[in-house]
Each structure stands twice: as C-alpha cells, then as structure tokens.
Amino acid sequence: MSVVNSVNNIRLPPSSRRVLLLLEDGKARTFKEVTEEVDIAPRTIRYAIKRLKESGLIIEKFNFKDARQVLYQTKKSIQSEETQTAMVA
C-alpha cells in the first residue's frame, strides 16, 4: 500500500486523509454522513476511521439524539470546545 500524505508524522492512507479533512471543520458526523460527503466506498471509510482512531486523530462520541449511532469528530475540535466552555464558566 502506498502512503501519500502524513499528519504529525503519522502515515495515513489517502482515504483516511480525506475523512480527516472532512472532519476538520469541527462538526461531528455519523458514519452515514461521512459516507454521503466523501465519495468513497463505505468499507474503505470504515477502514479510514479505524486508522484515524488508532492514530489518535479522531474520537467517537455518543449520539444523544440516536443511541444507535456514533459521532466522529477530530480531537482538535473537542479541545477547542472545552476551552470555550471553560472561558464562559
């Protein structure tokens, strides 16, 4: 497998890079939303998400609106939300 890009010295396949770029806007998305926005096969997206989680670049969050779904979000956006909450309190 050829690796095209890397982030923070972590080697990522092109599919993981595309999913990460999508999630960098800070919006939490379900798996279905990711597959609709990125034109990649669902199986490949599942692998990309797995690699991003293993690398510590994204996290899974519980979806309070629908407990059957998981939300994916970048760690950077979670940290910035926590900082904003701390500043308000």
Short mmCIF file of C-alpha atoms in Angstrom, two decimals:
data_model
loop_
_atom_site.label_atom_id
_atom_site.label_comp_id
_atom_site.label_asym_id
_atom_site.label_seq_id
_atom_site.Cartn_x
_atom_site.Cartn_y
_atom_site.Cartn_z
CA MET A 1 0.00 0.00 0.00
CA SER A 2 1.38 3.38 -0.93
CA VAL A 3 1.06 6.18 1.58
CA VAL A 4 0.55 9.62 0.08
CA ASN A 5 0.20 12.05 2.99
CA SER A 6 1.10 12.21 6.64
CA VAL A 7 -0.11 14.34 9.53
CA ASN A 8 2.06 14.93 12.62
CA ASN A 9 4.47 12.25 11.35
CA ILE A 10 1.64 9.69 11.28
CA ARG A 11 1.39 7.90 7.97
CA LEU A 12 -2.14 7.88 6.63
CA PRO A 13 -3.63 6.27 3.54
CA PRO A 14 -5.40 8.64 1.13
CA SER A 15 -8.85 7.54 2.35
CA SER A 16 -8.00 8.44 5.96
CA ARG A 17 -6.65 11.79 4.84
CA ARG A 18 -9.91 12.62 3.02
CA VAL A 19 -12.03 11.68 6.03
CA LEU A 20 -9.79 13.74 8.32
CA LEU A 21 -10.07 16.76 6.02
CA LEU A 22 -13.85 16.44 6.13
CA LEU A 23 -13.93 16.28 9.93
CA GLU A 24 -11.51 19.18 10.42
CA ASP A 25 -14.36 21.70 10.18
CA GLY A 26 -15.25 20.70 13.75
CA LYS A 27 -18.69 19.32 13.01
CA ALA A 28 -19.41 15.88 14.50
CA ARG A 29 -20.72 13.46 11.89
CA THR A 30 -22.25 10.00 11.83
CA PHE A 31 -20.81 7.24 9.67
CA LYS A 32 -23.67 7.73 7.22
CA GLU A 33 -22.96 11.47 6.94
CA VAL A 34 -19.28 10.77 6.27
CA THR A 35 -20.12 8.26 3.53
CA GLU A 36 -22.52 10.75 1.92
CA GLU A 37 -19.99 13.60 1.93
CA VAL A 38 -16.90 11.63 0.87
CA ASP A 39 -17.20 9.72 -2.38
CA ILE A 40 -15.52 6.53 -1.13
CA ALA A 41 -16.92 3.04 -0.58
CA PRO A 42 -18.33 2.52 2.96
CA ARG A 43 -15.91 -0.33 3.63
CA THR A 44 -12.97 1.93 2.82
CA ILE A 45 -14.36 4.69 5.04
CA ARG A 46 -14.73 2.21 7.89
CA TYR A 47 -11.03 1.34 7.49
CA ALA A 48 -10.10 5.02 7.28
CA ILE A 49 -11.97 5.81 10.50
CA LYS A 50 -10.30 2.86 12.21
CA ARG A 51 -6.85 4.16 11.22
CA LEU A 52 -7.69 7.69 12.39
CA LYS A 53 -8.91 6.40 15.77
CA GLU A 54 -5.79 4.26 16.19
CA SER A 55 -3.65 7.29 15.40
CA GLY A 56 -5.49 9.37 17.99
CA LEU A 57 -6.63 11.98 15.47
CA ILE A 58 -10.38 11.45 15.88
CA ILE A 59 -12.67 10.22 18.62
CA GLU A 60 -16.07 8.57 18.82
CA LYS A 61 -18.80 10.34 20.74
CA PHE A 62 -22.14 9.06 21.94
CA ASN A 63 -25.02 10.38 19.86
CA PHE A 64 -27.70 11.54 22.31
CA LYS A 65 -30.24 12.05 19.50
CA ASP A 66 -29.98 8.43 18.35
CA ALA A 67 -28.24 5.93 20.62
CA ARG A 68 -27.77 3.52 17.69
CA GLN A 69 -25.32 5.90 16.04
CA VAL A 70 -21.84 7.09 16.90
CA LEU A 71 -20.49 10.56 16.09
CA TYR A 72 -16.96 11.08 14.81
CA GLN A 73 -15.05 14.28 15.48
CA THR A 74 -11.44 15.44 15.45
CA LYS A 75 -9.66 15.80 18.77
CA LYS A 76 -8.73 19.41 17.94
CA SER A 77 -12.37 20.44 17.72
CA ILE A 78 -13.16 18.72 21.04
CA GLN A 79 -10.30 20.57 22.75
CA SER A 80 -11.42 23.92 21.35
CA GLU A 81 -15.00 23.27 22.57
CA GLU A 82 -13.67 22.52 26.07
CA THR A 83 -11.58 25.72 26.04
CA GLN A 84 -14.60 27.82 25.01
CA THR A 85 -16.75 26.21 27.72
CA ALA A 86 -14.08 26.90 30.35
CA MET A 87 -13.86 30.56 29.29
CA VAL A 88 -17.63 31.02 29.61
CA ALA A 89 -17.81 29.41 33.08
#
